[in-house]
Amino acid sequence: MLVGSVPIGAGAPVAVQSMTTTPTSDPEATLSQIGELAAEGCEIARVAIPDAASLGGFEAICAASPLPIVADVHFDHHLAIEACRRGASALRINPGNIGSWERVDAVIEAAGEAGIPIRIGVNAGSLAKDVEVRADLTHAEKLVESAVSFVRHFAKRDFSDIVVSAKTHSAMETVEVNRLLSKALPEVPLHLGVTEAGDFSQATVKNSVALGILLTEGIGDTVRVSITAPPVDEVRVAWQILAAVGVRRRGPEIVSCPTCARCSIDLMSLEAEVARRVRSVDAPLCVAVMGCEVNGPGEARAADIGIAGGHGHCILFAGGEIIATVAQDEAVDALMGEIAARFGA
Amino acid sequence: MLVGSVPIGAGAPVAVQSMTTTPTSDPEATLSQIGELAAEGCEIARVAIPDAASLGGFEAICAASPLPIVADVHFDHHLAIEACRRGASALRINPGNIGSWERVDAVIEAAGEAGIPIRIGVNAGSLAKDVEVRADLTHAEKLVESAVSFVRHFAKRDFSDIVVSAKTHSAMETVEVNRLLSKALPEVPLHLGVTEAGDFSQATVKNSVALGILLTEGIGDTVRVSITAPPVDEVRVAWQILAAVGVRRRGPEIVSCPTCARCSIDLMSLEAEVARRVRSVDAPLCVAVMGCEVNGPGEARAADIGIAGGHGHCILFAGGEIIATVAQDEAVDALMGEIAARFGA
């Protein structure tokens, strides 16, 4: 299926998405945030429509956005129907909180008329009513059973342009639910993410654990890493997860040691400066920044290029071999020069 | 095996360790850092001995440390032997960079006399010499084959008080290497970690992905999360990984939403304040901090207790039910009061 021009599922690259946190009634602020997200590699942006007053802003956002926009609507099917008519590239609803099958059907009809896909979401707050009360199911099974029942309902309405998400704030429950979903709905693309995952550190851990396990098992077609932090952070972490798992890579990877008593330079500042400057490099290089000229070149020999700090100077190395010795305050310039010379980047 | 009083392997809880970044020649600074690590839940501290001038400081550190100390020595077997005599609770060497089997044997003898275990480390810079040149092996296989050959050498010297680590800066290679090691050396405890993992964000991602996969497969007995950041961050992330995987939990877990256009409060500040204040709580509670009074209680119903922001006020909820409405600036006090009342924490 396609969200705007971004394919999801059926072997397409795992797509990175995020969600705006600005008021939707303020298109300027929201478009500015979408611009930041796009610059960081976000491919799909989701925008909440909490009330009718947000619809005008939503329409303006869709008209000007460089990324396809998913309308995020809870509870009120009228808003969802309006979103289809105002330029949404996709709709996200949780059928379990829309109120009735009739209302869900009205949304399905509107999405069909607009020719846009629907993400069917399920979480602890939006289980299917008849599933929620079943004492024979675990919470994970209730999420799966709800999703499956929603997909069946959509199928009866001949609507198959869907992606499914079932989210919890537990990494391992996320793994369990999506393993079950991928078996129960093998044809349906899955949207992965740990929800309400917490602050930067905990959310990065939970999403990395859950998505790491699932993506290495071949499960998952698009990801949204939820973090209580600016949404650009979500995009950066999503790409880092995809790179760590080896399914997609965007730009250079920096390898840097944790420092120890052998380190005689301010490695954190050096690493931060290198990270900042290599962001403009497109090539998928591995760049090492090591605190120790003794261990550095050997331990980081798999890196394409690197620097290691010594006592008052730095060494440049490539493929584990030392290629130059430079003054410490010229090290990053020298590194960037070598990257340009060797990799044309 | 035991590092001080901390058991590693054979079904013991996965132990959390980190490494000091202060000069070992400055015992006061190093002990202060070890104190911070211990307060964050670190169970074993590693300290580098880069030169003979560090030995006096190392001895003072071992004498006063609240945590067992692992001496980290590269290249110079004399330093390793001295460390055994100066109070180390364990030794970490990479036999591949010690220079010769005779020197390794001298270290084994000293550790045996001191009655302390040895962590046998392998990385790209310290492969076994005869393994490094083999063109028939992948890099991962070279790490495994090196580790196995080192363990065999130790076994021939009747030294089995060991833990093995084989580290790379790739999450997936770390997974591959440790899966192979756990099969090749089923009796040997494994120390897990992704090395030279980069800055906070990337290192957290890589370690979470690799350790998440391995720990859920039952592989790994102790962890050190390498981050180019203050070592307390390593300990915090290590615990978050153990909690996310479900193998160990320390203190409360915070569940918080990523915010969206529905959010009318400064959730990041609120989350940060709650996170800071619940650190004193020992109980393994799940505490929710949600931006939206409509979705919050439902989506976070699995939380033991939580707050959700509204327009000028917050609601307190427990088990998905609203229990009180309070002014926004009193919300955290009210939450902490409820935690104390309900959970005696």
XYZ file of C-alpha atoms in Angstrom, chain B:
345
model
C 31.985 -17.555 39.489
C 32.232 -14.625 41.872
C 33.517 -11.089 41.336
C 33.889 -10.064 44.954
C 30.518 -11.114 46.308
C 28.683 -10.759 43.002
C 27.863 -14.093 41.336
C 28.124 -14.300 37.541
C 26.538 -17.077 35.517
C 24.957 -20.390 36.498
C 21.531 -18.799 36.803
C 22.589 -15.775 38.867
C 20.820 -12.477 38.052
C 22.428 -10.682 35.105
C 24.961 -8.383 36.790
C 25.317 -4.723 35.805
C 28.798 -3.297 35.443
C 30.474 -0.149 34.216
C 33.946 1.362 33.979
C 35.428 4.463 35.549
C 36.636 7.329 33.360
C 38.610 9.227 36.009
C 42.425 8.900 36.260
C 43.197 5.778 38.278
C 46.096 7.698 39.767
C 43.452 9.874 41.449
C 41.756 7.488 43.906
C 39.586 10.219 45.386
C 37.985 11.131 42.042
C 37.689 7.477 41.061
C 36.087 6.439 44.346
C 33.673 9.338 44.031
C 32.684 8.083 40.579
C 32.363 4.524 41.888
C 30.046 5.872 44.581
C 27.841 7.455 41.902
C 27.845 4.203 39.938
C 26.864 2.199 43.023
C 24.021 4.614 43.797
C 22.672 4.056 40.280
C 22.691 0.274 40.729
C 26.099 -0.653 39.341
C 27.275 -3.938 40.846
C 30.838 -4.260 39.521
C 33.237 -1.432 38.579
C 36.099 -1.804 36.138
C 39.151 0.419 36.479
C 41.903 0.747 33.858
C 45.552 0.455 34.843
C 47.323 2.123 31.920
C 50.765 2.366 33.550
C 52.806 1.562 36.654
C 52.106 5.018 38.063
C 48.435 4.015 38.398
C 49.129 1.011 40.639
C 49.219 2.951 43.914
C 45.924 4.620 43.110
C 44.462 1.285 42.059
C 45.379 -0.275 45.399
C 43.768 2.617 47.290
C 40.636 2.305 45.153
C 40.302 -1.441 45.811
C 40.782 -0.908 49.560
C 37.963 1.638 49.846
C 35.530 0.740 47.046
C 31.955 -0.277 47.931
C 31.900 -2.321 44.702
C 34.195 -5.147 43.614
C 36.859 -3.814 41.258
C 37.944 -5.414 37.990
C 41.461 -4.408 36.912
C 41.536 -3.625 33.199
C 44.990 -4.192 31.761
C 46.186 -4.198 28.180
C 49.586 -5.129 26.716
C 51.648 -5.175 29.909
C 51.459 -8.425 31.855
C 53.511 -6.967 34.725
C 50.663 -4.534 35.434
C 48.164 -7.396 35.399
C 50.251 -9.413 37.839
C 50.650 -6.392 40.115
C 46.878 -5.754 39.999
C 46.259 -9.261 41.384
C 48.457 -8.393 44.340
C 46.948 -4.967 44.957
C 43.398 -6.004 45.730
C 41.602 -6.538 42.395
C 38.452 -8.663 42.705
C 38.931 -9.780 39.102
C 41.184 -9.170 36.174
C 40.291 -8.317 32.605
C 42.866 -9.020 29.954
C 42.730 -9.622 26.240
C 45.192 -12.515 25.854
C 45.581 -11.522 22.206
C 47.401 -8.321 23.105
C 49.506 -9.542 26.052
C 52.367 -10.524 23.763
C 53.018 -14.239 24.337
C 51.555 -17.352 25.921
C 54.332 -17.268 28.536
C 53.201 -13.830 29.666
C 49.563 -14.925 29.701
C 50.591 -17.914 31.822
C 52.334 -15.627 34.313
C 49.094 -13.645 34.631
C 47.042 -16.834 35.083
C 49.399 -17.908 37.851
C 49.105 -14.577 39.644
C 45.288 -14.654 39.423
C 45.292 -18.210 40.743
C 47.448 -17.187 43.687
C 45.152 -14.245 44.425
C 42.094 -16.475 44.015
C 40.397 -14.113 41.574
C 38.648 -14.757 38.245
C 39.772 -13.507 34.852
C 37.606 -12.013 32.155
C 39.020 -13.132 28.835
C 38.338 -10.367 26.348
C 38.510 -10.473 22.579
C 37.925 -7.681 20.090
C 39.039 -6.775 16.586
C 42.358 -5.523 17.968
C 43.154 -8.615 20.043
C 42.390 -11.716 17.996
C 44.532 -14.824 18.476
C 47.465 -14.441 16.072
C 46.939 -17.791 14.302
C 43.218 -17.127 13.937
C 43.575 -13.560 12.668
C 45.274 -14.681 9.439
C 42.722 -17.355 8.521
C 40.974 -16.380 5.296
C 38.306 -19.074 5.739
C 36.699 -17.302 8.704
C 34.426 -14.254 8.888
C 35.318 -11.566 11.402
C 32.644 -12.885 13.770
C 34.027 -16.396 13.457
C 37.552 -15.091 14.161
C 36.326 -13.517 17.394
C 34.638 -16.769 18.439
C 37.551 -18.968 17.388
C 39.984 -16.691 19.248
C 37.881 -16.779 22.419
C 37.576 -20.560 22.225
C 41.336 -20.971 21.758
C 42.024 -18.705 24.747
C 39.579 -20.629 26.926
C 41.262 -23.907 25.909
C 44.632 -22.463 26.822
C 43.326 -21.419 30.256
C 41.770 -24.869 30.718
C 45.127 -26.510 30.056
C 46.466 -24.417 32.959
C 43.539 -25.684 35.071
C 42.124 -22.201 35.232
C 38.343 -22.221 34.774
C 37.359 -19.238 36.915
C 36.571 -17.171 33.832
C 34.045 -15.048 32.038
C 34.359 -14.401 28.302
C 33.594 -11.299 26.275
C 33.857 -10.870 22.524
C 32.957 -7.377 21.466
C 32.421 -5.486 18.250
C 30.797 -2.164 17.479
C 28.101 -3.826 15.396
C 24.906 -4.860 17.156
C 24.161 -7.721 14.805
C 27.738 -9.029 14.840
C 27.554 -8.931 18.647
C 24.423 -11.074 18.440
C 26.035 -13.516 16.014
C 29.268 -13.819 18.001
C 27.535 -14.432 21.320
C 25.088 -16.942 19.865
C 28.090 -18.867 18.544
C 29.984 -18.495 21.836
C 27.056 -19.741 23.903
C 27.044 -22.886 21.792
C 30.819 -23.322 21.696
C 31.306 -22.597 25.410
C 28.026 -23.534 27.105
C 29.619 -23.688 30.565
C 31.361 -20.303 30.412
C 29.580 -17.141 31.637
C 29.355 -14.455 28.953
C 29.908 -10.727 29.408
C 27.796 -8.801 26.882
C 28.144 -5.346 25.432
C 28.500 -3.468 22.179
C 31.836 -1.655 22.229
C 32.722 1.738 20.753
C 28.996 2.127 20.382
C 29.040 5.908 20.014
C 27.172 8.743 21.672
C 24.254 8.335 24.059
C 21.581 7.841 21.445
C 23.409 5.481 19.093
C 25.068 3.505 21.881
C 21.737 3.056 23.655
C 20.166 1.828 20.429
C 22.991 -0.595 19.569
C 23.244 -2.050 23.057
C 19.471 -2.345 23.408
C 19.147 -4.119 20.074
C 21.998 -6.564 20.710
C 21.375 -7.245 24.390
C 17.619 -7.312 23.840
C 17.943 -10.131 21.336
C 20.572 -12.064 23.294
C 19.010 -11.764 26.761
C 15.602 -12.876 25.469
C 17.378 -15.952 24.077
C 18.825 -16.601 27.520
C 22.340 -15.610 26.471
C 24.442 -13.347 28.714
C 25.402 -13.301 32.395
C 26.705 -9.783 32.927
C 26.385 -6.594 30.886
C 28.371 -3.458 30.333
C 26.711 -0.908 28.088
C 29.476 1.200 26.515
C 28.472 4.805 25.896
C 30.597 7.850 25.114
C 28.963 9.592 28.091
C 29.322 9.697 31.900
C 29.386 6.091 33.177
C 26.268 6.555 35.356
C 24.387 6.787 32.066
C 25.707 3.335 31.164
C 24.283 1.905 34.379
C 20.901 3.579 33.944
C 20.594 2.274 30.378
C 21.740 -1.215 31.411
C 18.942 -1.384 33.969
C 16.438 -0.068 31.466
C 17.460 -2.815 29.044
C 17.124 -5.506 31.728
C 13.689 -4.129 32.670
C 12.538 -3.879 29.032
C 13.562 -7.485 28.410
C 11.927 -8.497 31.677
C 14.914 -10.191 33.291
C 15.433 -7.716 36.164
C 13.736 -4.571 37.445
C 15.050 -1.768 39.658
C 12.603 0.834 40.981
C 9.590 2.348 39.210
C 9.008 2.413 35.478
C 7.551 5.547 33.947
C 5.109 5.294 31.103
C 4.575 8.567 29.269
C 2.994 9.461 25.966
C 4.966 11.153 23.189
C 2.524 14.110 23.201
C 0.636 15.338 20.149
C -1.615 18.205 19.162
C -4.083 17.006 21.818
C -1.602 17.786 24.592
C -2.266 21.025 26.488
C 0.429 20.760 29.165
C 4.236 20.782 29.244
C 4.497 17.019 29.449
C 8.269 16.795 29.124
C 8.822 18.932 32.230
C 6.102 17.054 34.081
C 7.598 13.688 33.117
C 11.066 14.835 34.145
C 9.798 15.988 37.551
C 7.946 12.716 38.154
C 11.023 10.746 37.037
C 13.212 12.687 39.460
C 10.868 12.254 42.402
C 10.039 8.562 41.964
C 13.746 7.703 41.997
C 13.470 7.490 45.772
C 10.720 4.870 45.459
C 11.921 1.274 45.722
C 8.725 -0.499 44.661
C 8.687 -1.705 41.027
C 5.631 0.418 40.192
C 4.480 1.443 36.759
C 3.728 5.196 36.879
C 2.007 6.886 33.930
C 2.402 10.537 32.917
C 0.000 11.270 30.079
C -0.659 14.470 28.125
C -4.343 13.963 27.571
C -7.127 13.337 30.053
C -9.262 11.726 27.330
C -6.847 9.054 26.121
C -4.588 8.932 29.142
C -6.398 6.803 31.721
C -7.555 4.286 29.108
C -4.297 3.877 27.221
C -2.330 3.690 30.454
C -4.733 1.451 32.335
C -2.000 -1.112 32.880
C -0.122 1.438 35.009
C -0.373 1.126 38.784
C -0.996 4.847 39.054
C -0.768 7.896 36.849
C -1.571 11.502 36.070
C -2.982 12.986 32.893
C -2.968 16.666 31.983
C -6.059 18.553 31.002
C -6.903 22.200 30.496
C -5.597 23.855 33.647
C -5.926 20.752 35.791
C -4.713 17.173 36.009
C -6.481 13.947 36.818
C -5.061 11.165 38.952
C -5.942 7.638 37.937
C -5.238 4.121 39.101
C -6.079 0.917 37.232
C -7.698 2.983 34.459
C -10.144 4.690 36.875
C -10.059 8.406 37.733
C -9.502 8.888 41.470
C -9.050 12.661 41.789
C -8.894 15.962 39.919
C -6.180 18.376 41.069
C -4.671 21.684 40.043
C -1.783 21.294 37.617
C 0.863 22.704 39.936
C -0.214 20.300 42.669
C -0.324 17.239 40.454
C 3.076 15.763 41.234
C 2.639 16.283 44.983
C -0.748 14.579 44.778
C 0.725 11.712 42.752
C 3.549 11.187 45.241
C 1.021 11.292 48.084
C -1.084 8.598 46.425
C 1.998 6.465 45.809
C 2.908 6.751 49.489
C -0.659 5.993 50.604
C -1.247 3.071 48.252
C 2.146 1.467 48.021
C 3.784 2.650 51.222
C 6.744 3.850 49.165
